[in-house]
Short mmCIF file of C-alpha atoms and ligand atoms in Angstrom, two decimals:
data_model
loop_
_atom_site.label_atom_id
_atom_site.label_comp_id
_atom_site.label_asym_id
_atom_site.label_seq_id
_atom_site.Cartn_x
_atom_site.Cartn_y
_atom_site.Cartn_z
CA UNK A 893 19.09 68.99 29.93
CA UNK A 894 21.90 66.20 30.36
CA UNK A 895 22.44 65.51 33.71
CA UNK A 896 25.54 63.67 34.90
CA UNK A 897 25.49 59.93 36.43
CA UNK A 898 21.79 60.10 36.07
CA UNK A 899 20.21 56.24 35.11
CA UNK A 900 17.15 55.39 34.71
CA UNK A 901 15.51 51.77 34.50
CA UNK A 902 15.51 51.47 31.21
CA UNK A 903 19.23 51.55 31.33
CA UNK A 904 19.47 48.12 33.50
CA UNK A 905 20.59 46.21 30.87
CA UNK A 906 23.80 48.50 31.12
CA UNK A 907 24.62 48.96 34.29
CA UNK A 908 23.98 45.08 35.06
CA UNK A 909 23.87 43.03 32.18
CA UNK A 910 24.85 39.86 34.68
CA UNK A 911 21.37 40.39 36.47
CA UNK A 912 18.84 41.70 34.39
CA UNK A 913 16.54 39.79 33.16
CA UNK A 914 16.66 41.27 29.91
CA UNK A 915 20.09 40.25 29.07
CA UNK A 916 19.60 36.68 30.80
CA UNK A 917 16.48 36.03 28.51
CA UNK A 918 16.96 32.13 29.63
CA UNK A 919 15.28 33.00 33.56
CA UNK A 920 11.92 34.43 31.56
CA UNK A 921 9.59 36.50 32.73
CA UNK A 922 8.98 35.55 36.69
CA UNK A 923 11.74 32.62 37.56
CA UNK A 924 13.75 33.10 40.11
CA UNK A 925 17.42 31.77 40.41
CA UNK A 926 17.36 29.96 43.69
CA UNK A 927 20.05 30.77 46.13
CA UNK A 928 21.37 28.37 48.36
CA UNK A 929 22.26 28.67 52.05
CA UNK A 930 22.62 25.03 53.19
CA UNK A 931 19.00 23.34 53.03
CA UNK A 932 17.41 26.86 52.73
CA UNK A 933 15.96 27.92 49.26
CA UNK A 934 15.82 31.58 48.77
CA UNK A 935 13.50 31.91 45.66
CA UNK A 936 12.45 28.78 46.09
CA UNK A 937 8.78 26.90 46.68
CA UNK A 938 8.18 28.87 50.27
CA UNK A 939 9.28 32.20 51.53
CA UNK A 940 12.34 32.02 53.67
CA UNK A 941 12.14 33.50 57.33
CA UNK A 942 15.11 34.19 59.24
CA UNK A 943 14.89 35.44 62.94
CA UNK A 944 16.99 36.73 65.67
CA UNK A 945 18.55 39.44 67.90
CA UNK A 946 19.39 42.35 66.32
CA UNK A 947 22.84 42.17 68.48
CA UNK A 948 24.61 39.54 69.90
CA UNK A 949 25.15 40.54 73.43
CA UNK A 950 25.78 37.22 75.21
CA UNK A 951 25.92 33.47 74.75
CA UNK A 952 22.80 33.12 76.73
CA UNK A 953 20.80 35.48 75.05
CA UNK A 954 21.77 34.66 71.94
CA UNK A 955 21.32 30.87 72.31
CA UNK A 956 17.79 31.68 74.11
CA UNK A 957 16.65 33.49 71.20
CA UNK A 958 18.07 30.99 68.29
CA UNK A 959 15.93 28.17 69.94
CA UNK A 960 13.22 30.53 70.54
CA UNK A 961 13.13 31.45 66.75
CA UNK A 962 13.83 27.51 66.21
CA UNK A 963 11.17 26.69 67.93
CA UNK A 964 8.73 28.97 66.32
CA UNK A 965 9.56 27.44 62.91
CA UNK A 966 12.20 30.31 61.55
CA UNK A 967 14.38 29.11 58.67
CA UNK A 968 17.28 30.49 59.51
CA UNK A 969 18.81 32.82 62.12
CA UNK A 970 20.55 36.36 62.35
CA UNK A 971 22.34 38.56 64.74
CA UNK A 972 25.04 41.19 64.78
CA UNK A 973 28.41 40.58 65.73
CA UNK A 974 29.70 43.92 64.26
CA UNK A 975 26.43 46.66 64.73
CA UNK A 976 26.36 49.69 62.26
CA UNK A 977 25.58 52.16 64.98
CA UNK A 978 24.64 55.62 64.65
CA UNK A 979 26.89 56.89 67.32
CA UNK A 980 30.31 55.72 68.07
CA UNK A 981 29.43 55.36 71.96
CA UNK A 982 26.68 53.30 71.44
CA UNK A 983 27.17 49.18 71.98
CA UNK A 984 29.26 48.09 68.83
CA UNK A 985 28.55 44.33 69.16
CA UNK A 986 31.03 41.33 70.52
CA UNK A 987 33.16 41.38 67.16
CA UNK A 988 35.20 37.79 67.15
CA UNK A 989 33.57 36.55 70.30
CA UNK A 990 30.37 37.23 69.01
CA UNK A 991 30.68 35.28 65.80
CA UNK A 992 31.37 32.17 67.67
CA UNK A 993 28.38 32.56 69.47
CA UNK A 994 26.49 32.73 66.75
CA UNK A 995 28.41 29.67 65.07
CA UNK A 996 27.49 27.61 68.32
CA UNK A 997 23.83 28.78 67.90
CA UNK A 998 23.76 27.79 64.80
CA UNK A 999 25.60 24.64 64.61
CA UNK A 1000 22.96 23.79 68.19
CA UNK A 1001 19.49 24.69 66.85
CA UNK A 1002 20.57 23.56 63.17
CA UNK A 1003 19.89 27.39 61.58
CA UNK A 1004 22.24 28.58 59.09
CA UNK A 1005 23.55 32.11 60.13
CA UNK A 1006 23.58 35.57 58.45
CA UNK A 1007 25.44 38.58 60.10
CA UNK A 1008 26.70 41.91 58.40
CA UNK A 1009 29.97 42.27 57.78
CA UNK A 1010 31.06 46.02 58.11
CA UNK A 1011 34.67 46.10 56.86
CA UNK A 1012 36.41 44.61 53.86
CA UNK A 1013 39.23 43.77 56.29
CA UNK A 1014 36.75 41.47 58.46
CA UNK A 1015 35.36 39.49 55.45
CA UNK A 1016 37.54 36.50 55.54
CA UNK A 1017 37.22 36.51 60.15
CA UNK A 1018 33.37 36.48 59.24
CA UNK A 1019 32.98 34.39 56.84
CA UNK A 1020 34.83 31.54 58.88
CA UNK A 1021 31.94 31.96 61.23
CA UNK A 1022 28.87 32.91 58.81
CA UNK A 1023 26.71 30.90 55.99
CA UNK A 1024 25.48 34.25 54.92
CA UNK A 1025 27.00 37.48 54.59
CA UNK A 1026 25.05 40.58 54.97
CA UNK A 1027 26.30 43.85 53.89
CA UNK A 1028 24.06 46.55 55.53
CA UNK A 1029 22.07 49.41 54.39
CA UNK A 1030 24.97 51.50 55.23
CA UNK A 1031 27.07 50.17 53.25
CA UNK A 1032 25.47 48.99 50.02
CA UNK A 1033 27.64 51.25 47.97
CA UNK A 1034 30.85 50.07 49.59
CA UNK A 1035 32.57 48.62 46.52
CA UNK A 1036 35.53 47.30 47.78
CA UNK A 1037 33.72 45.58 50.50
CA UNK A 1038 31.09 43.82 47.43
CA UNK A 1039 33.89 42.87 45.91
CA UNK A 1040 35.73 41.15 48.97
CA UNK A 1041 32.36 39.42 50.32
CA UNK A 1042 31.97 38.49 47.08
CA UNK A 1043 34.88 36.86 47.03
CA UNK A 1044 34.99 35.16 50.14
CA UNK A 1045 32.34 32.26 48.25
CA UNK A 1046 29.48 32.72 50.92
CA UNK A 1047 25.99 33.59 49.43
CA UNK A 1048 25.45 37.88 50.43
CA UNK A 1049 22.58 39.19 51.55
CA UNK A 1050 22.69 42.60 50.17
CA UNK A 1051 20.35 45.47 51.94
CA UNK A 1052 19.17 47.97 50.25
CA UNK A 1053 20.90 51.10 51.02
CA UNK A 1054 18.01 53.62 52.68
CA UNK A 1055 18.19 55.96 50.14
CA UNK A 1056 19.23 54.16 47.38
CA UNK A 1057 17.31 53.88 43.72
CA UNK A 1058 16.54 50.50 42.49
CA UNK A 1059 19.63 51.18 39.19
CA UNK A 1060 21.75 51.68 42.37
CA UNK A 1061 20.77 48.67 44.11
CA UNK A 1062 21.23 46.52 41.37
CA UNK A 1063 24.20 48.03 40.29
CA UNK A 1064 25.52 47.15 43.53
CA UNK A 1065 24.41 43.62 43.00
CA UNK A 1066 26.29 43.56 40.18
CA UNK A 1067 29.40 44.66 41.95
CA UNK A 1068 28.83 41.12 43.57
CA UNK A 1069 28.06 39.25 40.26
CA UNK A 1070 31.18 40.54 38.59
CA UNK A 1071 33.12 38.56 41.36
CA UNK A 1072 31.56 35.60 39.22
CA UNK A 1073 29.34 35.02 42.54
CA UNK A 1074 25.33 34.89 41.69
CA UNK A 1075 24.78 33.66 45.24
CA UNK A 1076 22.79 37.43 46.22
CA UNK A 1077 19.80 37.70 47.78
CA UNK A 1078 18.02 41.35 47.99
CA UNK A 1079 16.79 42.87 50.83
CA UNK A 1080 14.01 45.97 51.34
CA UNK A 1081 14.75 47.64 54.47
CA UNK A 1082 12.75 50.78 54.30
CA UNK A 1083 13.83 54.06 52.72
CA UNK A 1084 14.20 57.23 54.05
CA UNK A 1085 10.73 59.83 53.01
CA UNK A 1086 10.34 63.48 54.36
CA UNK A 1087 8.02 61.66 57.19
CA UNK A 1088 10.73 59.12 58.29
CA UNK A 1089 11.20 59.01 61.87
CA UNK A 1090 7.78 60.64 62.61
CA UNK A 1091 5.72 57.64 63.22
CA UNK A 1092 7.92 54.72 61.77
CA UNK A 1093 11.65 54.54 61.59
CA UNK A 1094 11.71 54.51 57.98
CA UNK A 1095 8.91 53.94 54.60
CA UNK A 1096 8.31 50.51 53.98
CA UNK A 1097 8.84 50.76 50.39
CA UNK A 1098 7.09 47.34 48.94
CA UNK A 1099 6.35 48.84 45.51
CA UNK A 1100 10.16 47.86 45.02
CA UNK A 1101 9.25 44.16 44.76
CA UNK A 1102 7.42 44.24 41.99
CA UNK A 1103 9.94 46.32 39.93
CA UNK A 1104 12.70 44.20 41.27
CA UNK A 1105 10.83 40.51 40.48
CA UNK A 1106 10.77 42.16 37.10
CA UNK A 1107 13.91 43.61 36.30
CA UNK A 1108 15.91 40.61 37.81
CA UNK A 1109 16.08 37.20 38.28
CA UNK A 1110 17.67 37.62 42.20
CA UNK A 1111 15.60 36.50 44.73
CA UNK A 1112 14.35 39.29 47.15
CA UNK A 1113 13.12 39.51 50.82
CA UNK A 1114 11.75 42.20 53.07
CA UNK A 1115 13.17 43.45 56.83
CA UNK A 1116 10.08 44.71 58.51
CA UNK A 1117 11.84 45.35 61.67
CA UNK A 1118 14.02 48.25 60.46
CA UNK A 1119 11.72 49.39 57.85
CA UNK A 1120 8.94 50.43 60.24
CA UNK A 1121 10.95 49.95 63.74
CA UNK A 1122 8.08 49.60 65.99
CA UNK A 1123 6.79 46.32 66.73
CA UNK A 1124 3.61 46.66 65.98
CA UNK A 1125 3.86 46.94 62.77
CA UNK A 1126 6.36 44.05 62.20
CA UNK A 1127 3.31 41.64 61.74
CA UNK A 1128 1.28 43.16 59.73
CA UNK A 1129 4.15 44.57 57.85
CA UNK A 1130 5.44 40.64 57.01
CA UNK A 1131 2.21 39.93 55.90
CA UNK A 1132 1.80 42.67 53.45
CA UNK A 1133 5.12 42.02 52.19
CA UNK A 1134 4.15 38.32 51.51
CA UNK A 1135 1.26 39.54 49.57
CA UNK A 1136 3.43 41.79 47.76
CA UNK A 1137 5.63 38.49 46.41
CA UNK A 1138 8.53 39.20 49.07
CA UNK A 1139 10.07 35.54 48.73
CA UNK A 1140 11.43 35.71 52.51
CA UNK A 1141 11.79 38.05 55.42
CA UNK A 1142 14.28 38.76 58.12
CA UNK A 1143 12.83 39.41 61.90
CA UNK A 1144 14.39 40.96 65.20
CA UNK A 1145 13.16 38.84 67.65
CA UNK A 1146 13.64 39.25 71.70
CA UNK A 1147 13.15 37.25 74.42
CA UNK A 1148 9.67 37.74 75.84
CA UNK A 1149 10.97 35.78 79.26
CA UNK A 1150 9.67 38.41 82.02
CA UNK A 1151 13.24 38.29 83.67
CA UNK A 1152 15.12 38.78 80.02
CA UNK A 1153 16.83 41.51 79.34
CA UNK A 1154 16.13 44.30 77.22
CA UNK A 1155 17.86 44.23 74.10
CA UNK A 1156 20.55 46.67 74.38
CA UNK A 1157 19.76 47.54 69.72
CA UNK A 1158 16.38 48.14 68.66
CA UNK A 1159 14.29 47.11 71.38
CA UNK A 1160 11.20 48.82 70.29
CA UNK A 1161 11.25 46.50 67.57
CA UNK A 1162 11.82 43.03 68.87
CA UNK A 1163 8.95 41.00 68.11
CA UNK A 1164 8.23 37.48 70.61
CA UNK A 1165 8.73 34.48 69.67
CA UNK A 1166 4.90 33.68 69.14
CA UNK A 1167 4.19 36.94 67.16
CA UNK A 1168 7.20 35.19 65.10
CA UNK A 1169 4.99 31.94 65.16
CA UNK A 1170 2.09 33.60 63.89
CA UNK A 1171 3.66 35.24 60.94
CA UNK A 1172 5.42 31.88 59.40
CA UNK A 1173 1.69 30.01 60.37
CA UNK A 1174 0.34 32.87 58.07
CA UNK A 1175 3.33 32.12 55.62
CA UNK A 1176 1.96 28.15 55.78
CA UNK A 1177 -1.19 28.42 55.54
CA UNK A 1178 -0.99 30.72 52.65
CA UNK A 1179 0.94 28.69 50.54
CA UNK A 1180 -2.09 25.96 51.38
CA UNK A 1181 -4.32 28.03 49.87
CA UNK A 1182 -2.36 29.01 47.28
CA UNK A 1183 -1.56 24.86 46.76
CA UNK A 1184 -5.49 23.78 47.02
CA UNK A 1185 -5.96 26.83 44.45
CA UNK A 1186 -3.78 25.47 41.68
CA UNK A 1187 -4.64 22.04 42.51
CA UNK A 1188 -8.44 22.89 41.86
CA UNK A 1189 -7.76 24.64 38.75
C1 PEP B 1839 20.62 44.83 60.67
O1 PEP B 1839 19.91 44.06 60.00
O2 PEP B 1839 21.17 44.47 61.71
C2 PEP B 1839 20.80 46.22 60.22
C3 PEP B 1839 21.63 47.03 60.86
O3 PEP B 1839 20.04 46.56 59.17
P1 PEP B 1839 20.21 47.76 58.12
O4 PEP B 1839 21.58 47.65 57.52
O5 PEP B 1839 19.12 47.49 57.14
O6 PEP B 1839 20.02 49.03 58.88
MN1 MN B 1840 18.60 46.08 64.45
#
């Protein structure tokens, strides 16, 4: 039986002959194009961690966290100035005023900045603020909106959407690298499985790395913070997703100051800024081991 619109992996090579490694023989087997975001390498010799509030709610919270994160050795920092939420009453982030906060945090601590853009109409507004845009989960299948962050010239971090098929995620990609932009780093962000919601927000789906590392040459990190949504299982879920050749991650982190706030988005799973400092020491010292290893051999 045909079925309509139905692709499978083997048909990569059509759907995005810019990005699979088949029809871009020259990146091999296992190398990774590096992408850019000022002095960070996505793809590159170390995994790339980038940390911060899942909103931005105020210039002190914000700036608290970003040298929080800083100071715990993140790479790079995020935060929403335009939330994706569920309900049209819930908190929708600062918009314009919160995209110069997070230029000010970043230009302060150093941190190139990352934060979703939601609206095809907004990409050139966030992009003056940004070094990274990230097009959410929500809206990985927003065409027009691939095709204007694409064109706006800033590297895109590009969620997977939660129920989306690898062919659909990399056609997405592609979307992007038709623009003539290869600047697109892939993110895992948990997908939705009959069990979702019962003990984690969604399934941490890391057998994706694997299939992505070898159907593409993009580089591709992990969000354990939405995947599982309970902080808890943020570390352990970074670590895993290290050993599973994630080559970054992307953290909600809160201020664990006893008088701080509670986050107003995701609270349940902000991790501190030490549990943040023990997943990039775990990061470093791997990539010791992993150094010593090859230099032994
Ligand atoms: C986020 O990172 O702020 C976010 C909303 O993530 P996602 O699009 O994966 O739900
Ligand atoms: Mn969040």
């Amino acid at each position: 039986m045909k079925i309509a619109g139905k692709v499978e992996v083997e048909d990569l090579p059509r759907i995005c002959p810019l990005l699979s490694r088949r029809t871009n023989p020259r990146y091999g087997e296992a190398q990774t194009r590096v992408v850019q975001v000022g002095r960070v390498r996505f793809g590159g010799e170390r995994p790339v961690v980038i940390a911060g509030p899942c909103a931005v709610e105020s210039r002190e919270q914000t700036l608290e966290v970003a040298r929080a994160v800083k100071g715990s050795g993140a790479d790079m920092l995020r935060g929403g100035a335009y939330k994706p939420r569920t309900s049209p009453h819930d908190f929708q982030g600062l918009g314009l005023a919160g995209l110069k906060i997070l230029r000010e945090a970043a230009d302060e601590t150093g941190l190139p900045v990352v934060t979703e853009v939601m609206d095809p109409r907004l990409v050139e507004q966030v992009a003056e603020y940004a070094d990274m845009l990230q097009i959410g989960s929500r809206n990985m299948q927003n065409y027009p909106l691939l095709v204007e962050a694409a064109r706006s010239g800033k590297p895109v971090l590009l969620k997977r959407g939660m129920a989306a098929s690898l062919c659909e995620w990399l056609g997405a990609a592609e979307y992007i690298a038709n623009e003539g932009s290869l600047e697109i780093v892939l993110c895992e962000r948990g997908i939705k499985a009959y069990p979702s919601g019962e003990y984690s927000r969604y399934s941490l789906d890391l057998n994706v790395l694997t299939a992505v590392r070898a159907e593409t040459f993009l580089p591709v990190i992990v969000d354990p913070s939405h995947a599982t949504g309970v902080t808890a299982m943020v570390e352990p879920a970074s670590r895993a997703a290290i050993e599973f050749g994630s080559q970054g991650l992307i953290i909600e982190v809160a201020s664990d100051r006893l008088d701080a706030a509670t986050p107003r988005c995701d609270a349940a799973q902000a991790i501190s800024p030490r549990a943040l400092r023990r997943i990039i020491h775990f990061i470093e010292t791997r990539q010791e081991y992993i150094a010593e290893k090859a230099h032994v051999a």
